[in-house]
Structure formats: C-alpha cells, structure tokens
Amino acid sequence: MKYNKTSHKNYEKNNMGYINSEIISEYLKSERVKLLSTHNKLSIPIINRMYRKMVNGINFDNIKVCDNLIIDGHHRYISSILADIDLGWIPSCKTSATNVYDWTNVEFVDEEWDTELKIQRMNELDAEFNNISIEKITEMTK
C-alpha cells in the first residue's frame, strides 16, 4: 500500500475525517478510479472504518478483479481511493449473474450493515493480520 500524507492531511482538515456520500462522489471523479462496480449499493460506515484503518497503516487483503470489474472488495477499493493507498488486485471470475454499475449509479448509504459482533471479529482479524493489538485497531475506528 502506498499512502500519500499530503492528500490525507488535506482531506482530514477540510472534512473533519468523516466520509459521506458527497465526499465519495467527488473522489470517484478522480483519475484513480480504474475499476467498475458489480454492486449497486455500499455502506458508508464500513468505508469509514476501513479508511481510518488504512490511513493508520493497516494492511488489507488484495481485492478480487475480473477484467476491470471488482468481484470482491468494493468497500476496500473506495476506502483506498479516499486514503490515496494502492491495494493489490488478484484475478477472479465473474458469473452470469454479475451486473456492472457505473459509479454514478451506485448508492452510498448511511446504514450500518455489520453487527457489533462482526465489527469485533473483523477488528480481531485485522489485528492478527497486521500483528498489532486489538485495542489499537478498535481505537482507530472510533
């Protein structure tokens, strides 16, 4: 992952560190967006948690891509664009049920999709993957 401190500091200063749909829409107009979505809706709270982890140096698994389509890793991809971090891509396959959505048609919702238990489990996995304490991970996402 490559992190650009300058753009992150500007983002934090101008937007108080909370990502909303307007900020996401603005960033999706950038040249950094190389992949298309196969989801028509994404959760802003999940994006916020991942963004906070990324800007604090937490590493994530590669996203799964088929041609120029995200198969798995939509929240990670958006978070990485906001954090100006390059994530790795690994090849994957699409199915006949795979739909493609232009980012202008993807809805970013304020709804929390993860339960407290799932958030805790993801934090535990991230702590283990990055060899840091669960307390540090939890603090990053507040």
Tab-separated table of C-alpha atoms in Angstrom, residues 4 8 11 17 19 32 38 42 45 47 50 56 62 68 70 74 92 95 97 110 120 124 133 136:
chain	number	residue	atom	x	y	z
A	4	ASN	CA	0.046	9.967	0.414
A	8	HIS	CA	-4.794	12.714	3.661
A	11	TYR	CA	-8.890	15.605	3.496
A	17	GLY	CA	-12.338	12.938	8.906
A	19	ILE	CA	-16.669	10.347	4.901
A	32	ARG	CA	-7.508	6.955	-9.561
A	38	THR	CA	-20.602	-5.006	-9.503
A	42	LEU	CA	-22.338	0.272	-0.449
A	45	PRO	CA	-19.932	3.229	7.902
A	47	ILE	CA	-15.997	2.628	4.217
A	50	MET	CA	-11.672	0.805	6.511
A	56	ASN	CA	-3.262	4.412	10.197
A	62	ASN	CA	-5.945	-7.741	-2.208
A	68	ASN	CA	-11.956	-4.149	-14.928
A	70	ILE	CA	-14.496	-5.560	-8.782
A	74	HIS	CA	-15.757	-2.766	-3.086
A	92	SER	CA	-11.112	-13.653	-10.087
A	95	THR	CA	-20.626	-15.258	-13.199
A	97	ALA	CA	-25.345	-13.131	-12.617
A	110	ASP	CA	-25.501	5.640	5.871
A	120	GLN	CA	-15.345	-7.005	16.527
A	124	GLU	CA	-9.611	-9.130	15.520
A	133	SER	CA	-3.218	-5.270	19.416
A	136	LYS	CA	-5.103	-0.269	18.685
